[in-house]
mmCIF file with all atom_site columns, C-alpha atoms in Angstrom:
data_model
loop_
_atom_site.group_PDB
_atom_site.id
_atom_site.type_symbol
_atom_site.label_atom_id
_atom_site.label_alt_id
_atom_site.label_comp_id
_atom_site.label_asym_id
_atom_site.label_entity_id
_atom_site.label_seq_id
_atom_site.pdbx_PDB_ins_code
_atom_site.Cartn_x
_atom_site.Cartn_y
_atom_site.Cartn_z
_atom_site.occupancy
_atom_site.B_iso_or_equiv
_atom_site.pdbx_formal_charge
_atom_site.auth_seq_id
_atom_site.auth_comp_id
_atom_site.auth_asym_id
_atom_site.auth_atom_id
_atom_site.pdbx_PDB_model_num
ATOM 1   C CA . UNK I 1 1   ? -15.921 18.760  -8.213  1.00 65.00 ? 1   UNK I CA 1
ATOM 2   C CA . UNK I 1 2   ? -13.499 19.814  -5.145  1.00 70.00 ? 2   UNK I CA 1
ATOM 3   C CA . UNK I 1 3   ? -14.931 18.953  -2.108  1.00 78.00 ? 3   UNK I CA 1
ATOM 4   C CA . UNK I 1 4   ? -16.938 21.054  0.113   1.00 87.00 ? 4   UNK I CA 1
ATOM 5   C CA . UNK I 1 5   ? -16.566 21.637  4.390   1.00 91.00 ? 5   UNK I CA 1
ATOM 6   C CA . UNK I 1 6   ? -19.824 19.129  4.361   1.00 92.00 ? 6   UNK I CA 1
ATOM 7   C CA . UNK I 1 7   ? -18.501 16.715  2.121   1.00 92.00 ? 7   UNK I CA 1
ATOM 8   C CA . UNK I 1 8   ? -15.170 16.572  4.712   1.00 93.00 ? 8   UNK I CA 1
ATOM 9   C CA . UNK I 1 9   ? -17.700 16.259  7.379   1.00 94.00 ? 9   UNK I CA 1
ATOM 10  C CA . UNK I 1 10  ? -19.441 13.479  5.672   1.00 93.00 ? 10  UNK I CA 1
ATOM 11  C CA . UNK I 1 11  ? -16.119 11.474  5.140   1.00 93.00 ? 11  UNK I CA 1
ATOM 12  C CA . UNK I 1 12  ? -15.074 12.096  8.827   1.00 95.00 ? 12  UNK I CA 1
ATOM 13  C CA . UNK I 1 13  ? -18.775 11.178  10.091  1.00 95.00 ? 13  UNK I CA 1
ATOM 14  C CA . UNK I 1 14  ? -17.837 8.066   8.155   1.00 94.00 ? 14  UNK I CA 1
ATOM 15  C CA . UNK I 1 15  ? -14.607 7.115   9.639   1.00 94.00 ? 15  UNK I CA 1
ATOM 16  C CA . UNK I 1 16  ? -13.812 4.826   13.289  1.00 91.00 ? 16  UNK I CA 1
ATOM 17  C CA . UNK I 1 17  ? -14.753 6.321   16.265  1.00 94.00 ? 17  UNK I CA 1
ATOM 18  C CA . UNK I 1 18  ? -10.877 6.721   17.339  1.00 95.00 ? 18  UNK I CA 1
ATOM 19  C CA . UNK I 1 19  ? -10.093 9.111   14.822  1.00 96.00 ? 19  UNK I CA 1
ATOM 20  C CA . UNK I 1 20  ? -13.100 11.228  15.166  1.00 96.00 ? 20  UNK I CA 1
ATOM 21  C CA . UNK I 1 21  ? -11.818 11.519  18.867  1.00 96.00 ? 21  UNK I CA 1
ATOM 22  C CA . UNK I 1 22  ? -8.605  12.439  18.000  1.00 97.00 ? 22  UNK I CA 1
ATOM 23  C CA . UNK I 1 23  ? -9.524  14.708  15.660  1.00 96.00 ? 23  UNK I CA 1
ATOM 24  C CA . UNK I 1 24  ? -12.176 16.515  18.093  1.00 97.00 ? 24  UNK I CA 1
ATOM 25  C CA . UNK I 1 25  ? -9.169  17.130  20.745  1.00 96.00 ? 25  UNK I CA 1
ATOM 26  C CA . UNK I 1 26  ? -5.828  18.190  18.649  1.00 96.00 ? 26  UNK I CA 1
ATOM 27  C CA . UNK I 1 27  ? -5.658  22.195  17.733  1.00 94.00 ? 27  UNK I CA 1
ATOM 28  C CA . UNK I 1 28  ? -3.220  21.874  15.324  1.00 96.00 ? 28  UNK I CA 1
ATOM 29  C CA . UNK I 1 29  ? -1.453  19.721  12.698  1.00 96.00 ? 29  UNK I CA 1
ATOM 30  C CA . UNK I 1 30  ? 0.552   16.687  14.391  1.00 96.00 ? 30  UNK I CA 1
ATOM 31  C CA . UNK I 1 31  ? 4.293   16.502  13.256  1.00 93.00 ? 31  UNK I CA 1
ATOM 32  C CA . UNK I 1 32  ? 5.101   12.573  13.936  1.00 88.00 ? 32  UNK I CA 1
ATOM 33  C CA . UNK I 1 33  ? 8.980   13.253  15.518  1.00 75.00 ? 33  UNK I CA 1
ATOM 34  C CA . UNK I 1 34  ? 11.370  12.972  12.577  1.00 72.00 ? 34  UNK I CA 1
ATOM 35  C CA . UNK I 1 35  ? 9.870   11.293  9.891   1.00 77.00 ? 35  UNK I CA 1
ATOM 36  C CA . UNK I 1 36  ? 8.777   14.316  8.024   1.00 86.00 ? 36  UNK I CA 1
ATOM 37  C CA . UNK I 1 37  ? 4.891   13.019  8.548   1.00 92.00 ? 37  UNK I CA 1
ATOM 38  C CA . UNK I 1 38  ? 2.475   15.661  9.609   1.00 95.00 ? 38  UNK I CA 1
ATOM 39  C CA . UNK I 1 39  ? -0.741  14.565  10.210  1.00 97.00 ? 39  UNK I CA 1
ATOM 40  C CA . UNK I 1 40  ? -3.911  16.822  9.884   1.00 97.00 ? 40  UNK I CA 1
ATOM 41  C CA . UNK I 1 41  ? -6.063  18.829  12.192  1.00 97.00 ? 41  UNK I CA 1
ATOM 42  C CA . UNK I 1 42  ? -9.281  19.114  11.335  1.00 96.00 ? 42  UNK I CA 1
ATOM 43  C CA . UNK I 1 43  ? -9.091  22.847  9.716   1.00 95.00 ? 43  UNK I CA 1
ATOM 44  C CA . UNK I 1 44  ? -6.571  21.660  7.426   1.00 96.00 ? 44  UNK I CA 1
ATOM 45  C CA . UNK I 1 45  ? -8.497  18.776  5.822   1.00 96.00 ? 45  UNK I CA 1
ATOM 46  C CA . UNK I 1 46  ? -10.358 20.490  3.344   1.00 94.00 ? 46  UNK I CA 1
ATOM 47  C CA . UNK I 1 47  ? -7.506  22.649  1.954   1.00 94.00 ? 47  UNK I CA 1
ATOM 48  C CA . UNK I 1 48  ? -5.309  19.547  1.878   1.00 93.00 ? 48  UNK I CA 1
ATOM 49  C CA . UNK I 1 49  ? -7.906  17.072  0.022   1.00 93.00 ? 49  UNK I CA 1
ATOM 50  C CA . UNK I 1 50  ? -9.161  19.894  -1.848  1.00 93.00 ? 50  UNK I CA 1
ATOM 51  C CA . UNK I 1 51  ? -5.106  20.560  -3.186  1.00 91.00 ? 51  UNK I CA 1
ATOM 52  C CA . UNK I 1 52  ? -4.521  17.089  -4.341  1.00 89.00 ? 52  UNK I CA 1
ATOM 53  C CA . UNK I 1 53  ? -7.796  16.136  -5.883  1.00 88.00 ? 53  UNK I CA 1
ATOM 54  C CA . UNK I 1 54  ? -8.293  13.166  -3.730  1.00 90.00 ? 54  UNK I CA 1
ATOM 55  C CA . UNK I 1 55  ? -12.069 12.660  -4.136  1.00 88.00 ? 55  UNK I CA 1
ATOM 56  C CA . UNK I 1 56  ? -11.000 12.329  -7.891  1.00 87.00 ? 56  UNK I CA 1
ATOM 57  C CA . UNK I 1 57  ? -8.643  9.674   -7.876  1.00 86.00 ? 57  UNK I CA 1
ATOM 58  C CA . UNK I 1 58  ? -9.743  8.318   -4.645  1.00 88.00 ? 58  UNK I CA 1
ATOM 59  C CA . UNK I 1 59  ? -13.435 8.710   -3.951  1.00 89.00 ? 59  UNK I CA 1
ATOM 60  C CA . UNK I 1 60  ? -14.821 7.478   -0.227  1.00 91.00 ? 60  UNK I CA 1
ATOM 61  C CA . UNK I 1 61  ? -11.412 8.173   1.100   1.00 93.00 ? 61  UNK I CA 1
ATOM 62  C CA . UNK I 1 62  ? -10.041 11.175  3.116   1.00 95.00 ? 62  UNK I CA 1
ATOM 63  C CA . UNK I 1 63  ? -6.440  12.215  3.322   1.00 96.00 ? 63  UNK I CA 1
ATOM 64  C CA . UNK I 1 64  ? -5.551  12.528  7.101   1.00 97.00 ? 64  UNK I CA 1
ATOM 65  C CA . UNK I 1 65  ? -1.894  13.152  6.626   1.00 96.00 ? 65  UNK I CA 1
ATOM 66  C CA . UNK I 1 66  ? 1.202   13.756  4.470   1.00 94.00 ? 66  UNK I CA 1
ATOM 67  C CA . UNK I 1 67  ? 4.868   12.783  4.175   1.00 90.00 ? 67  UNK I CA 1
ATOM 68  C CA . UNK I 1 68  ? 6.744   14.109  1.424   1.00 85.00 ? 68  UNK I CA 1
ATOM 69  C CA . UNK I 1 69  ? 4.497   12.917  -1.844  1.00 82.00 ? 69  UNK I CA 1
ATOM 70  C CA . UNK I 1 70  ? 2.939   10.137  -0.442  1.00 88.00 ? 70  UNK I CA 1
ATOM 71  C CA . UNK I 1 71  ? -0.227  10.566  1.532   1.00 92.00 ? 71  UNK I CA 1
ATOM 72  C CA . UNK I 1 72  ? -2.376  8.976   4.418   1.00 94.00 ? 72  UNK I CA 1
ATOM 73  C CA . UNK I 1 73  ? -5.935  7.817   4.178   1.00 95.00 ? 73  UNK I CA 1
ATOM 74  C CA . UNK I 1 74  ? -8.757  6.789   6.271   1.00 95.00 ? 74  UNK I CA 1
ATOM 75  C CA . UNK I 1 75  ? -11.699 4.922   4.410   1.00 90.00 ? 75  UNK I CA 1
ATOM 76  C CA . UNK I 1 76  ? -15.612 5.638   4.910   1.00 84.00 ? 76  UNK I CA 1
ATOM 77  C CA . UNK I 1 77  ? -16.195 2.128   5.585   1.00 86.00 ? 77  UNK I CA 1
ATOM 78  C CA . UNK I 1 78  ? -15.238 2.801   9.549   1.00 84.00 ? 78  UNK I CA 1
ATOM 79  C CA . UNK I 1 79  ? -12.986 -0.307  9.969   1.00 85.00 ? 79  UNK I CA 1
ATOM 80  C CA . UNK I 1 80  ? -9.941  2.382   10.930  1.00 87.00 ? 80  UNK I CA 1
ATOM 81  C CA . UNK I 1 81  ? -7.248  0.731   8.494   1.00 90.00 ? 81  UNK I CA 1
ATOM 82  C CA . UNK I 1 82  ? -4.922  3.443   7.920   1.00 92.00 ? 82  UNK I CA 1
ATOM 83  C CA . UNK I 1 83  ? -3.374  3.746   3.688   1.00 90.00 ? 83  UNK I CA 1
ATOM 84  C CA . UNK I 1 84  ? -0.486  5.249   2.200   1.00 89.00 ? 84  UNK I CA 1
ATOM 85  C CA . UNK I 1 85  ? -0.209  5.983   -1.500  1.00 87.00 ? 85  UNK I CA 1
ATOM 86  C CA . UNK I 1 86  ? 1.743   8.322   -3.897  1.00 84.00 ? 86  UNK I CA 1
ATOM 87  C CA . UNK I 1 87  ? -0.110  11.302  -4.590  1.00 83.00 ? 87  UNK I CA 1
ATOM 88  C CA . UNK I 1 88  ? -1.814  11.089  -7.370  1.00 67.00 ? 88  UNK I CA 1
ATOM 89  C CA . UNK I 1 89  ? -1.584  7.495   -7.812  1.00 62.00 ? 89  UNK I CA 1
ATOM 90  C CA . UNK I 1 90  ? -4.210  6.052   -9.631  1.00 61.00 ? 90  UNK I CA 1
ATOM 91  C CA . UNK I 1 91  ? -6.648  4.248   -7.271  1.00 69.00 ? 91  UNK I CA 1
ATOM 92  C CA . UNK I 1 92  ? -7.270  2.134   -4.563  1.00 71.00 ? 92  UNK I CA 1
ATOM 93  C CA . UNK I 1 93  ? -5.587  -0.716  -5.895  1.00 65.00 ? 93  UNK I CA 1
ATOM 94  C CA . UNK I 1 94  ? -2.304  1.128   -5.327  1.00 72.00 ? 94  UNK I CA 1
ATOM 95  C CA . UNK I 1 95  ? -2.709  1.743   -1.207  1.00 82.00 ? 95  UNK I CA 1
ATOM 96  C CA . UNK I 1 96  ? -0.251  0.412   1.432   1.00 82.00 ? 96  UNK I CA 1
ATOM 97  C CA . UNK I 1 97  ? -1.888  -0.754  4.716   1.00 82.00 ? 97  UNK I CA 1
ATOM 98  C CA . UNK I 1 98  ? -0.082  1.524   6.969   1.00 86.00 ? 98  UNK I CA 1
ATOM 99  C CA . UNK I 1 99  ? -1.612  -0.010  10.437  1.00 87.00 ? 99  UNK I CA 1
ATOM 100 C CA . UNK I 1 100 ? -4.631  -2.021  11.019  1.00 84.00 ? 100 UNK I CA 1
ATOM 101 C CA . UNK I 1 101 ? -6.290  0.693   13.072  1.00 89.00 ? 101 UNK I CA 1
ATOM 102 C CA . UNK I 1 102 ? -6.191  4.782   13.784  1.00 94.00 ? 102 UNK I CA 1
ATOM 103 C CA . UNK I 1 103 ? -6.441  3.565   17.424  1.00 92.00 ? 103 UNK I CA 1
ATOM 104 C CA . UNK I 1 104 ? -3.034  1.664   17.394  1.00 91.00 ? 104 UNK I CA 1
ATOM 105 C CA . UNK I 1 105 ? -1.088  3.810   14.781  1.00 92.00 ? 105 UNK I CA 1
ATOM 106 C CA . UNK I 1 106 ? -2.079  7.129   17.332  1.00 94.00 ? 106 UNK I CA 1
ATOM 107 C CA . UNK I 1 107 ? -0.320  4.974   20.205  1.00 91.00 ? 107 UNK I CA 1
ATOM 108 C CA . UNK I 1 108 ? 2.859   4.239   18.141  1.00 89.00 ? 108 UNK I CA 1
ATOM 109 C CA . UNK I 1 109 ? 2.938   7.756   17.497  1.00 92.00 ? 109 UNK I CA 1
ATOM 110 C CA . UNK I 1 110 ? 2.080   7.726   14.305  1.00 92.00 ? 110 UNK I CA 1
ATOM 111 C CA . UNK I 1 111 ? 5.266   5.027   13.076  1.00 87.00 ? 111 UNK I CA 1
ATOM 112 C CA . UNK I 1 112 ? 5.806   4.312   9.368   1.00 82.00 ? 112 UNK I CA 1
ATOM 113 C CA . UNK I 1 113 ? 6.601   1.270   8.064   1.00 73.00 ? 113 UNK I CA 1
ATOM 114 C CA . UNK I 1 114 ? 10.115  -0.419  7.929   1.00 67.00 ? 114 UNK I CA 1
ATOM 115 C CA . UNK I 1 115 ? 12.648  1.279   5.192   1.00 64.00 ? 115 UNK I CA 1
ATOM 116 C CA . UNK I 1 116 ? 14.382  -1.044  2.356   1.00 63.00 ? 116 UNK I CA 1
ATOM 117 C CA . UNK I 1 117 ? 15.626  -4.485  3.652   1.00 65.00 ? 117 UNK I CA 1
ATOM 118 C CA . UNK I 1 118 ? 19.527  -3.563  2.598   1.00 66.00 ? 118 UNK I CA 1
ATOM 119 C CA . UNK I 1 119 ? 19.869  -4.542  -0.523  1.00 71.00 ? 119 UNK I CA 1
ATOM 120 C CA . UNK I 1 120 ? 16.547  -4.303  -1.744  1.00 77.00 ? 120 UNK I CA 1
ATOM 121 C CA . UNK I 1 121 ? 15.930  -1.360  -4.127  1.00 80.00 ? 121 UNK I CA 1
ATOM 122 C CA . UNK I 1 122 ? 13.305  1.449   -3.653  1.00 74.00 ? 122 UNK I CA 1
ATOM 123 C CA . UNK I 1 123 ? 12.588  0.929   -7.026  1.00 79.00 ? 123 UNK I CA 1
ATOM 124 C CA . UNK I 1 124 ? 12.457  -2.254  -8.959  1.00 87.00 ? 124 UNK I CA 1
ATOM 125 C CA . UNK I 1 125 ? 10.052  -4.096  -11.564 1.00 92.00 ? 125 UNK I CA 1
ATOM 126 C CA . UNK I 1 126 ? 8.394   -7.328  -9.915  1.00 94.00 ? 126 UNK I CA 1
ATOM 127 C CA . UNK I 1 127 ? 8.027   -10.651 -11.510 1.00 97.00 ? 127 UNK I CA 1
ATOM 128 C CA . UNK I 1 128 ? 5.755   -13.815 -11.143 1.00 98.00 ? 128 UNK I CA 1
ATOM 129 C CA . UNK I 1 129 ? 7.872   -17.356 -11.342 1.00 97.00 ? 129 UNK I CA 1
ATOM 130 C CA . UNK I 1 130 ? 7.723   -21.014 -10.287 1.00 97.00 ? 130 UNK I CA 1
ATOM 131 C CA . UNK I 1 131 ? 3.545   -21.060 -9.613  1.00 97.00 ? 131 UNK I CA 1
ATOM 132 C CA . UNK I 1 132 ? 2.508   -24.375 -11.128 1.00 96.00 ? 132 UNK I CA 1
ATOM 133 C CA . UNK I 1 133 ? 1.209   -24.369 -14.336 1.00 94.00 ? 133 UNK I CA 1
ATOM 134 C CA . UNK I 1 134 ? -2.433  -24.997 -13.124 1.00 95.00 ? 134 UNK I CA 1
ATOM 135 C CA . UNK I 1 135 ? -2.034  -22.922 -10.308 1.00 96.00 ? 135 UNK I CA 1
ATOM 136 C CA . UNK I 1 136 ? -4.545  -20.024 -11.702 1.00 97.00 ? 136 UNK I CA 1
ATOM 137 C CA . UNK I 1 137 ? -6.347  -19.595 -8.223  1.00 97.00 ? 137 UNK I CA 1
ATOM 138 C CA . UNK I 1 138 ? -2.757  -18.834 -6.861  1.00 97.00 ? 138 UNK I CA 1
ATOM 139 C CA . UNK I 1 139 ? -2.231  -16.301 -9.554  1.00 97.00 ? 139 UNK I CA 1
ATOM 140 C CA . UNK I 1 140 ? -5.644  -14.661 -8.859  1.00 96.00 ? 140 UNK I CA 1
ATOM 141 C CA . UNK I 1 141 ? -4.134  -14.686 -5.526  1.00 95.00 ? 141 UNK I CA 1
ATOM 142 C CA . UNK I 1 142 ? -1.027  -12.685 -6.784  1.00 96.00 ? 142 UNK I CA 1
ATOM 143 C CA . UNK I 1 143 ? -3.160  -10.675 -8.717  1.00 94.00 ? 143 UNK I CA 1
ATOM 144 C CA . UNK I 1 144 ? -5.310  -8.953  -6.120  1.00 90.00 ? 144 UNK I CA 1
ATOM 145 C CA . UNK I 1 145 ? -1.933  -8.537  -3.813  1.00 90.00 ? 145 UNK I CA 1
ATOM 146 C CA . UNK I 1 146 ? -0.147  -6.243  -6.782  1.00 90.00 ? 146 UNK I CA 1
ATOM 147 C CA . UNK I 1 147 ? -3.120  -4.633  -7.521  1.00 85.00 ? 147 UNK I CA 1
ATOM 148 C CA . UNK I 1 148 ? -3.157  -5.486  -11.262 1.00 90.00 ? 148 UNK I CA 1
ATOM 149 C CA . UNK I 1 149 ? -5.696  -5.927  -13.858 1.00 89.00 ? 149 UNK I CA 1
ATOM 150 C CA . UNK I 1 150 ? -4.603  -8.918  -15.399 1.00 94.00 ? 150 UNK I CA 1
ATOM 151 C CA . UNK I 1 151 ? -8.206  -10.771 -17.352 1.00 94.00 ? 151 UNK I CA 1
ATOM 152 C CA . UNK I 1 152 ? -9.298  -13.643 -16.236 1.00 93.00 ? 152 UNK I CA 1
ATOM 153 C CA . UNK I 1 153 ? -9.038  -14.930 -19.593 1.00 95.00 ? 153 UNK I CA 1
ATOM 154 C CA . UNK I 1 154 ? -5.089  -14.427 -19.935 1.00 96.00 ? 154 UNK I CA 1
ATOM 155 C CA . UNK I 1 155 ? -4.122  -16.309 -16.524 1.00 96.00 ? 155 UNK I CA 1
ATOM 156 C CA . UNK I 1 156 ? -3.717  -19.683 -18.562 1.00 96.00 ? 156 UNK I CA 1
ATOM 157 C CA . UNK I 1 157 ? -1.507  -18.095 -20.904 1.00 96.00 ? 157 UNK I CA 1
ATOM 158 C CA . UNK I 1 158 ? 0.275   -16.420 -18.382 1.00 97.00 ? 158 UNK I CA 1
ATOM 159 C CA . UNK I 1 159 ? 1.292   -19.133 -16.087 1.00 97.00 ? 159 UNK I CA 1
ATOM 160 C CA . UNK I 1 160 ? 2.861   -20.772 -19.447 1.00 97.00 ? 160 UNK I CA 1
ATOM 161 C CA . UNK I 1 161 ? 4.839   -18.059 -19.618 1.00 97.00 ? 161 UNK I CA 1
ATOM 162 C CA . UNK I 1 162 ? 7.112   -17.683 -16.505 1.00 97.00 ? 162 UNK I CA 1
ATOM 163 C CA . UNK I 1 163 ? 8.759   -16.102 -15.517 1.00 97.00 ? 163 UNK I CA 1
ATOM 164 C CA . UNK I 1 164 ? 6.908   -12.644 -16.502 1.00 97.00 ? 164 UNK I CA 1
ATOM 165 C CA . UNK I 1 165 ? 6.917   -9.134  -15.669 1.00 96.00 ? 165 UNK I CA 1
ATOM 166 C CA . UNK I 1 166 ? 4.113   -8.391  -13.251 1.00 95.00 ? 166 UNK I CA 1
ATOM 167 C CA . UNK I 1 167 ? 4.357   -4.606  -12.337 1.00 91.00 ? 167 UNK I CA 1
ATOM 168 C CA . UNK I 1 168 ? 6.774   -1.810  -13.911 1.00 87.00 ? 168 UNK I CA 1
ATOM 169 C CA . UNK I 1 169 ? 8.710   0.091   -11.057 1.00 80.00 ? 169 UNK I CA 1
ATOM 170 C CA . UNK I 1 170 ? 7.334   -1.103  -7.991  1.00 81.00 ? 170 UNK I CA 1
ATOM 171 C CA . UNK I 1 171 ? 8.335   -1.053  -4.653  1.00 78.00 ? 171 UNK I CA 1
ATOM 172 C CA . UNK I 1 172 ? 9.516   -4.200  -4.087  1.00 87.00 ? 172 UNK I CA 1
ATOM 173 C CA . UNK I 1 173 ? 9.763   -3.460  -0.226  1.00 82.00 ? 173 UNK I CA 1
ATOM 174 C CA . UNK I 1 174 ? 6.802   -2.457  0.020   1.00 79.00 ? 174 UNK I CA 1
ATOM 175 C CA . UNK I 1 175 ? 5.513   -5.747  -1.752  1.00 87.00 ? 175 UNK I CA 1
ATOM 176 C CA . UNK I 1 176 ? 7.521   -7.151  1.048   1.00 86.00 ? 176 UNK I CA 1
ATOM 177 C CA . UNK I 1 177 ? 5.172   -6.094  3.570   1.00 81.00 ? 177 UNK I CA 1
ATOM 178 C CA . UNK I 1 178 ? 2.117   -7.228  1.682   1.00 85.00 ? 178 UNK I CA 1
ATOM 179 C CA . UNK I 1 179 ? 3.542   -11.260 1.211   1.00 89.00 ? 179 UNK I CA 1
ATOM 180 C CA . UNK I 1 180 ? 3.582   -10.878 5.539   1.00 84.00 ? 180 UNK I CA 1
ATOM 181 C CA . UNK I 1 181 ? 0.444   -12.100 5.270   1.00 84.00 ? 181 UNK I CA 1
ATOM 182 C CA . UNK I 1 182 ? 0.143   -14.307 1.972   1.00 91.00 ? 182 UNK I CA 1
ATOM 183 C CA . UNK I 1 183 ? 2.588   -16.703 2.931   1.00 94.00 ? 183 UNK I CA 1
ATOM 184 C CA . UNK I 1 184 ? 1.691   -19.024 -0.218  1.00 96.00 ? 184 UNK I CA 1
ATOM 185 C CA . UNK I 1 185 ? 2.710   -16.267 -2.436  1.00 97.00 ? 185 UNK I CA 1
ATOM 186 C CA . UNK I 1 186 ? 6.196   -15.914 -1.152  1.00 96.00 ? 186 UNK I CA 1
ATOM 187 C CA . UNK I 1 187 ? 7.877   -18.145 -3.297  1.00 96.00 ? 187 UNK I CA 1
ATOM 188 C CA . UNK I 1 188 ? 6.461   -17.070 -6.295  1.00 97.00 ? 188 UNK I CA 1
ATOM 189 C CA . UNK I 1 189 ? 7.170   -12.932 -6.623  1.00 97.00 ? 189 UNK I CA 1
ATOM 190 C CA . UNK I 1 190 ? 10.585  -11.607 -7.828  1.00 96.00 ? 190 UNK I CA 1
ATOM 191 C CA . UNK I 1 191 ? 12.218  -8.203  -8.310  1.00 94.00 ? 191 UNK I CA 1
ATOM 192 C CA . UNK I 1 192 ? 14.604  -7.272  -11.134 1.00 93.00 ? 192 UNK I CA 1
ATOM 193 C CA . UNK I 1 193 ? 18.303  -6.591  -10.749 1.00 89.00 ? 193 UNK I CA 1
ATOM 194 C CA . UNK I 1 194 ? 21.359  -6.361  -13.210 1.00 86.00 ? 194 UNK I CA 1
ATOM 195 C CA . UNK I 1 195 ? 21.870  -9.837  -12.271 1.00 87.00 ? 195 UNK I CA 1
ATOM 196 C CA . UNK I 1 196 ? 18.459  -11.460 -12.805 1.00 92.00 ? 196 UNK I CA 1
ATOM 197 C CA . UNK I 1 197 ? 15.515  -12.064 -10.523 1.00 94.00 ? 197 UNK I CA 1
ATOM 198 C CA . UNK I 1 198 ? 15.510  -11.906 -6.443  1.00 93.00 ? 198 UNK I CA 1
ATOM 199 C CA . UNK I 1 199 ? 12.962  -12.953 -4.275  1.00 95.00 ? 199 UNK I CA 1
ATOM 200 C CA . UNK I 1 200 ? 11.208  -10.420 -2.875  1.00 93.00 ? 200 UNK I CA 1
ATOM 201 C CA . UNK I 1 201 ? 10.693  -12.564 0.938   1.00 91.00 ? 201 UNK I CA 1
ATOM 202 C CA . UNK I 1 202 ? 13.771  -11.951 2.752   1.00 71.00 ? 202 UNK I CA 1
ATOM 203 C CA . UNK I 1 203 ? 13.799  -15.620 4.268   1.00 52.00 ? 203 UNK I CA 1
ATOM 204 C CA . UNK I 1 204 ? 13.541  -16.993 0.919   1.00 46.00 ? 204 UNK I CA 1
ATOM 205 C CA . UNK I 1 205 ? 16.903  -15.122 -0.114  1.00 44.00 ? 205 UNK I CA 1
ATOM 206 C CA . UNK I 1 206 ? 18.137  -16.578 2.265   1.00 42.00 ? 206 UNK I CA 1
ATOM 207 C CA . UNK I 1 207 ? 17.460  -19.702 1.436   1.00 42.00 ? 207 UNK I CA 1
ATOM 208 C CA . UNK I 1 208 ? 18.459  -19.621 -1.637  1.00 41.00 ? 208 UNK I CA 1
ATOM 209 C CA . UNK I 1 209 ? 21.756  -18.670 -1.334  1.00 40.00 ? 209 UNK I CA 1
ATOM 210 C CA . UNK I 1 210 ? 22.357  -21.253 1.360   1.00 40.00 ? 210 UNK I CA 1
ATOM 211 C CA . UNK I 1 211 ? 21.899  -23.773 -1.799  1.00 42.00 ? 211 UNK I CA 1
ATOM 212 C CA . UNK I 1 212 ? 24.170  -22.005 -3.664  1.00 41.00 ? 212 UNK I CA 1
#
């Protein structure tokens, strides 16, 4: 059912207390300098959850802002993280943690993350290698951080099996982002190139090629 003007009210009654400032005081829809990101007054937040579905694919959620065809989300759980996700993507398990909190992403101006590392494709698949064989807690680990439904009942299996393909045309970068603050994971994800596997943590790269 597309949402009503209450059902937008309800979602913003639901959201931190920063962003129901802002959002009392701005007139219009925010362009964020360059970056192509507008972010949304309060008269345009129906029309623009309303055009893209969100309460279907993302329920509890509301779409504050747009760049392109990836969107901007506040959750009704007040906390103020700030998401990012393809439009249209299938779920929760698919946002990016834009900032920690409205509060301090409206002081930054509304910055996005960091492009590409150089080198790093937009686009890549992502692997799991080198977690020890009985490391299945580390693999839940890895699980939850690429968003992926792997059964509990497989993980065994799985570990056996590495190196193995994790997610199909990811963003590795944006993986990237996520391992800042899973530091035991960093060793252990990889993105596909011509060549073979690369680890995803910059540092790591580095490493490695040092011991070449």
């Amino acid at each position: 059912m597309p949402p009503t003007v209450e059902m937008i009210e309800q979602l913003v009654s639901r959201t931190d207390a920063a962003y129901q400032r802002w959002l009392a005081e701005v007139t219009g829809d925010v362009a964020a300098g360059a970056t192509g990101l507008s972010v949304f007054c309060r008269e345009s937040l129906l029309e623009r959850n309303t055009t893209y579905a969100v309460s279907e694919w993302l329920a509890g959620y509301l779409m504050i802002g747009q760049e392109g065809d990836r969107g901007y989300f506040l959750g009704g759980d007040g906390d103020g993280r700030v998401f990012s996700s393809d439009l249209g993507a299938p779920g929760p398990a698919d946002l990016d943690v834009v900032a920690p909190a409205f509060e301090g992403w409206l002081r930054s101006g509304f910055a996005l993350p960091a492009e590409p590392e150089p080198g790093m494709p937009l686009i890549a698949d992502v692997h799991v290698d080198r977690i020890p064989v009985d490391g299945v807690a580390l693999l839940m680990r890895a699980r939850k951080l690429l968003g992926t439904d792997w059964r509990a009942a497989d993980l065994r299996r799985m570990l056996a099996a590495q190196p193995f393909l994790a997610v199909r045309s990811a963003r590795p970068w944006r993986v990237r982002d996520k391992l800042e603050a899973a530091p035991e994971l960093r060793p252990h994800l990889f993105y596909a190139t011509g060549d073979g596997l690369e680890p995803i943590w910059a540092t790591m790269r580095r490493d490695l090629l040092v011991e070449d």
